[in-house]
Short mmCIF file of C-alpha atoms and ligand atoms in Angstrom, two decimals:
data_model
loop_
_atom_site.label_atom_id
_atom_site.label_comp_id
_atom_site.label_asym_id
_atom_site.label_seq_id
_atom_site.Cartn_x
_atom_site.Cartn_y
_atom_site.Cartn_z
CA MET A 1 -99.99 -16.06 -43.07
CA GLN A 2 -103.34 -15.89 -41.31
CA THR A 3 -102.54 -19.03 -39.31
CA ARG A 4 -99.43 -17.37 -37.91
CA ILE A 5 -101.73 -15.00 -35.95
CA GLU A 6 -103.97 -16.55 -33.29
CA ILE A 7 -106.51 -15.10 -30.90
CA VAL A 8 -106.29 -16.63 -27.44
CA GLN A 9 -108.57 -15.79 -24.54
CA GLY A 10 -107.02 -15.85 -21.09
CA ASP A 11 -104.29 -14.57 -18.81
CA ILE A 12 -101.05 -13.69 -20.58
CA THR A 13 -98.98 -14.59 -17.50
CA LYS A 14 -99.93 -18.25 -18.06
CA ILE A 15 -98.91 -18.34 -21.73
CA GLN A 16 -96.05 -20.58 -22.79
CA ALA A 17 -94.32 -18.41 -25.35
CA ASP A 18 -90.73 -17.40 -25.99
CA ALA A 19 -91.76 -13.84 -25.15
CA ILE A 20 -94.81 -12.10 -23.73
CA VAL A 21 -95.32 -8.38 -24.23
CA ASN A 22 -96.06 -6.13 -21.28
CA ALA A 23 -98.26 -3.05 -21.79
CA ALA A 24 -96.00 -1.07 -19.47
CA ASN A 25 -95.71 2.58 -18.55
CA THR A 26 -92.68 4.74 -19.31
CA SER A 27 -91.12 4.18 -15.87
CA LEU A 28 -91.02 0.40 -16.47
CA LEU A 29 -91.44 0.10 -12.71
CA GLY A 30 -94.77 -1.69 -12.74
CA GLY A 31 -98.38 -0.53 -12.59
CA GLY A 32 -101.90 -1.88 -12.73
CA GLY A 33 -103.65 -4.09 -15.25
CA VAL A 34 -101.56 -6.49 -17.25
CA ASP A 35 -98.35 -4.82 -16.04
CA GLY A 36 -99.18 -5.57 -12.40
CA ALA A 37 -100.19 -9.13 -13.25
CA ILE A 38 -96.91 -9.76 -15.10
CA HIS A 39 -94.79 -8.37 -12.26
CA ARG A 40 -96.70 -10.41 -9.65
CA ALA A 41 -96.29 -13.62 -11.64
CA ALA A 42 -92.66 -13.03 -12.61
CA GLY A 43 -91.53 -12.19 -9.07
CA PRO A 44 -89.37 -9.37 -7.67
CA GLU A 45 -86.40 -10.22 -9.89
CA LEU A 46 -88.30 -8.69 -12.82
CA LEU A 47 -88.65 -5.34 -11.07
CA ALA A 48 -84.97 -5.48 -10.11
CA GLU A 49 -83.98 -5.87 -13.76
CA CYS A 50 -86.45 -3.18 -14.86
CA ARG A 51 -84.84 -0.74 -12.41
CA THR A 52 -81.59 -1.02 -14.37
CA LEU A 53 -83.24 0.02 -17.66
CA GLY A 54 -83.87 3.71 -17.00
CA GLY A 55 -87.44 3.70 -18.29
CA CYS A 56 -88.62 3.56 -21.90
CA PRO A 57 -90.25 6.16 -24.17
CA THR A 58 -93.80 5.60 -25.44
CA GLY A 59 -93.78 3.42 -28.57
CA GLN A 60 -90.33 1.96 -27.89
CA ALA A 61 -89.58 -1.45 -26.34
CA LYS A 62 -87.08 -3.08 -23.98
CA ILE A 63 -86.55 -6.76 -23.22
CA THR A 64 -85.90 -8.54 -19.91
CA GLY A 65 -85.90 -12.08 -18.59
CA GLY A 66 -89.19 -13.75 -17.71
CA TYR A 67 -88.04 -15.10 -14.31
CA ARG A 68 -90.92 -17.12 -12.76
CA LEU A 69 -93.12 -16.79 -15.85
CA PRO A 70 -93.46 -19.66 -18.32
CA ALA A 71 -92.17 -17.20 -20.93
CA ARG A 72 -88.41 -16.83 -21.42
CA TYR A 73 -88.56 -13.07 -22.04
CA VAL A 74 -90.79 -10.10 -21.30
CA ILE A 75 -90.82 -7.31 -23.88
CA HIS A 76 -91.95 -4.09 -22.21
CA THR A 77 -93.59 -1.38 -24.29
CA PRO A 78 -95.37 1.73 -23.04
CA GLY A 79 -98.42 2.28 -25.25
CA PRO A 80 -99.83 5.74 -25.95
CA ILE A 81 -102.44 7.24 -23.64
CA TRP A 82 -105.52 8.13 -25.72
CA HIS A 83 -105.99 11.91 -25.90
CA GLY A 84 -108.59 11.98 -28.68
CA GLY A 85 -106.51 10.74 -31.59
CA GLN A 86 -104.79 13.96 -32.68
CA SER A 87 -101.63 13.44 -30.65
CA GLY A 88 -99.95 10.76 -32.72
CA GLU A 89 -101.64 7.92 -30.85
CA ASP A 90 -102.09 5.71 -33.95
CA ASP A 91 -98.45 5.97 -35.00
CA LEU A 92 -97.20 5.40 -31.46
CA LEU A 93 -99.32 2.27 -31.07
CA ALA A 94 -98.02 0.99 -34.44
CA ASP A 95 -94.48 1.68 -33.20
CA CYS A 96 -95.15 -0.48 -30.12
CA TYR A 97 -96.06 -3.50 -32.24
CA ARG A 98 -93.21 -3.00 -34.71
CA ASN A 99 -90.56 -2.46 -32.06
CA CYS A 100 -91.70 -5.44 -29.97
CA LEU A 101 -91.64 -7.70 -33.01
CA ALA A 102 -88.19 -6.47 -34.01
CA LEU A 103 -86.86 -7.21 -30.51
CA ALA A 104 -88.50 -10.63 -30.57
CA ALA A 105 -86.91 -11.42 -33.93
CA GLU A 106 -83.51 -10.24 -32.69
CA HIS A 107 -83.81 -12.65 -29.74
CA ASP A 108 -84.97 -15.49 -31.96
CA CYS A 109 -88.40 -15.73 -30.32
CA ARG A 110 -90.51 -18.14 -32.33
CA THR A 111 -93.72 -17.43 -30.41
CA VAL A 112 -94.70 -14.02 -29.06
CA ALA A 113 -97.85 -13.14 -27.10
CA PHE A 114 -99.32 -9.62 -27.04
CA PRO A 115 -101.95 -8.12 -24.72
CA ALA A 116 -104.29 -5.46 -26.15
CA ILE A 117 -101.83 -2.60 -25.61
CA SER A 118 -103.34 0.77 -24.54
CA THR A 119 -106.94 -0.48 -24.56
CA GLY A 120 -107.29 -0.66 -20.76
CA VAL A 121 -106.63 2.33 -18.51
CA TYR A 122 -105.00 4.15 -21.46
CA HIS A 123 -108.44 4.16 -23.18
CA PHE A 124 -107.35 3.68 -26.79
CA PRO A 125 -110.55 2.76 -28.73
CA LEU A 126 -110.61 -1.02 -28.96
CA ASP A 127 -111.58 -1.51 -32.62
CA ARG A 128 -109.06 1.06 -33.76
CA ALA A 129 -106.31 -0.55 -31.65
CA ALA A 130 -107.18 -4.03 -32.94
CA ALA A 131 -106.97 -2.85 -36.56
CA ILE A 132 -103.54 -1.30 -35.95
CA ALA A 133 -102.29 -4.41 -34.14
CA VAL A 134 -103.38 -6.75 -36.94
CA ARG A 135 -102.04 -4.46 -39.70
CA GLU A 136 -98.61 -4.13 -38.09
CA ILE A 137 -98.25 -7.80 -37.15
CA ARG A 138 -99.24 -8.89 -40.66
CA ALA A 139 -96.79 -6.48 -42.25
CA PHE A 140 -93.98 -7.71 -40.03
CA LEU A 141 -94.72 -11.39 -40.60
CA GLN A 142 -94.76 -10.83 -44.35
CA THR A 143 -91.13 -9.79 -44.26
CA HIS A 144 -89.79 -11.93 -41.39
CA ALA A 145 -89.68 -15.68 -40.75
CA VAL A 146 -89.31 -15.11 -36.98
CA PRO A 147 -91.50 -14.89 -34.97
CA GLU A 148 -93.28 -17.86 -36.48
CA ARG A 149 -96.44 -17.32 -34.41
CA VAL A 150 -98.03 -14.33 -32.77
CA LEU A 151 -100.71 -14.78 -30.12
CA LEU A 152 -103.21 -12.00 -29.44
CA VAL A 153 -104.14 -12.62 -25.82
CA CYS A 154 -107.52 -11.26 -24.79
CA PHE A 155 -108.66 -10.93 -21.22
CA ASP A 156 -112.31 -10.63 -22.22
CA ALA A 157 -114.75 -11.58 -24.99
CA ARG A 158 -115.11 -8.00 -26.17
CA THR A 159 -111.41 -7.81 -26.99
CA ALA A 160 -111.51 -11.20 -28.72
CA GLN A 161 -114.41 -9.99 -30.88
CA ALA A 162 -112.53 -6.83 -31.86
CA TYR A 163 -109.55 -8.94 -33.01
CA GLU A 164 -111.87 -11.33 -34.88
CA ASN A 165 -113.31 -8.36 -36.76
CA ALA A 166 -109.86 -6.98 -37.50
CA LEU A 167 -108.54 -10.32 -38.78
CA HIS A 168 -111.46 -11.08 -41.11
P1 ADP N 1 -102.86 -0.02 -20.86
O1 ADP N 1 -102.36 0.83 -19.72
O2 ADP N 1 -101.84 -0.17 -21.96
O3 ADP N 1 -104.21 0.41 -21.35
P2 ADP N 1 -104.02 -2.26 -19.29
O4 ADP N 1 -103.25 -3.27 -18.54
O5 ADP N 1 -104.86 -1.30 -18.52
O6 ADP N 1 -102.95 -1.50 -20.23
O7 ADP N 1 -104.96 -2.99 -20.34
C1 ADP N 1 -104.51 -3.56 -21.55
C2 ADP N 1 -105.31 -4.81 -21.84
O8 ADP N 1 -104.78 -5.89 -21.06
C3 ADP N 1 -106.79 -4.74 -21.50
O9 ADP N 1 -107.52 -5.39 -22.54
C4 ADP N 1 -106.89 -5.56 -20.21
O10 ADP N 1 -108.17 -6.15 -20.06
C5 ADP N 1 -105.86 -6.62 -20.50
N1 ADP N 1 -105.34 -7.40 -19.36
C6 ADP N 1 -105.32 -7.11 -18.05
N2 ADP N 1 -104.75 -8.11 -17.35
C7 ADP N 1 -104.39 -9.07 -18.25
C8 ADP N 1 -103.78 -10.35 -18.18
N3 ADP N 1 -103.40 -10.87 -17.01
N4 ADP N 1 -103.60 -11.05 -19.34
C9 ADP N 1 -103.96 -10.54 -20.52
N5 ADP N 1 -104.54 -9.34 -20.67
C10 ADP N 1 -104.76 -8.62 -19.55
#
């Protein structure tokens, strides 16, 4: 079980996976951070497909092609903006992980890579987000054979350390 979850440091746009997850916003029309990086690397065709989707509510997920990315699919999920923790943030972040994994399974994605959803400009506390991510991914993998592997992609050492702590 443990070996099905891996911490990887680096840029998610370079990851060879069946699907990478985009920490999007509800418009699905691109933004800063990982969202901007994914759109830049995938090319304008990604934005064109996203325009047809009509946005996405926080905690839900929608799938598109990966275009110029090494990944076959991008799964877009708007994470919750942190408002202090009393606005359903924990449950919404858990929903993001569950709904992305369900979409990945539906599309037979054997390997899925996640960024640290909501922990950038959305300011979700990192340790709390890492614990939720690990809990939800473990629970999903316990009941599903696909995805076979989940990569937790960290842009910095601080994020990698938070995942290490959550995994062990
Ligand atoms: P959110 O709006 O959900 O908080 P951000 O993109 O601001 O999303 O940040 C989410 C996480 O993604 C942060 O840990 C940030 O450092 C990280 N990140 C930014 N660019 C990349 C990238 N190219 N690959 C992987 N992670 C990235």
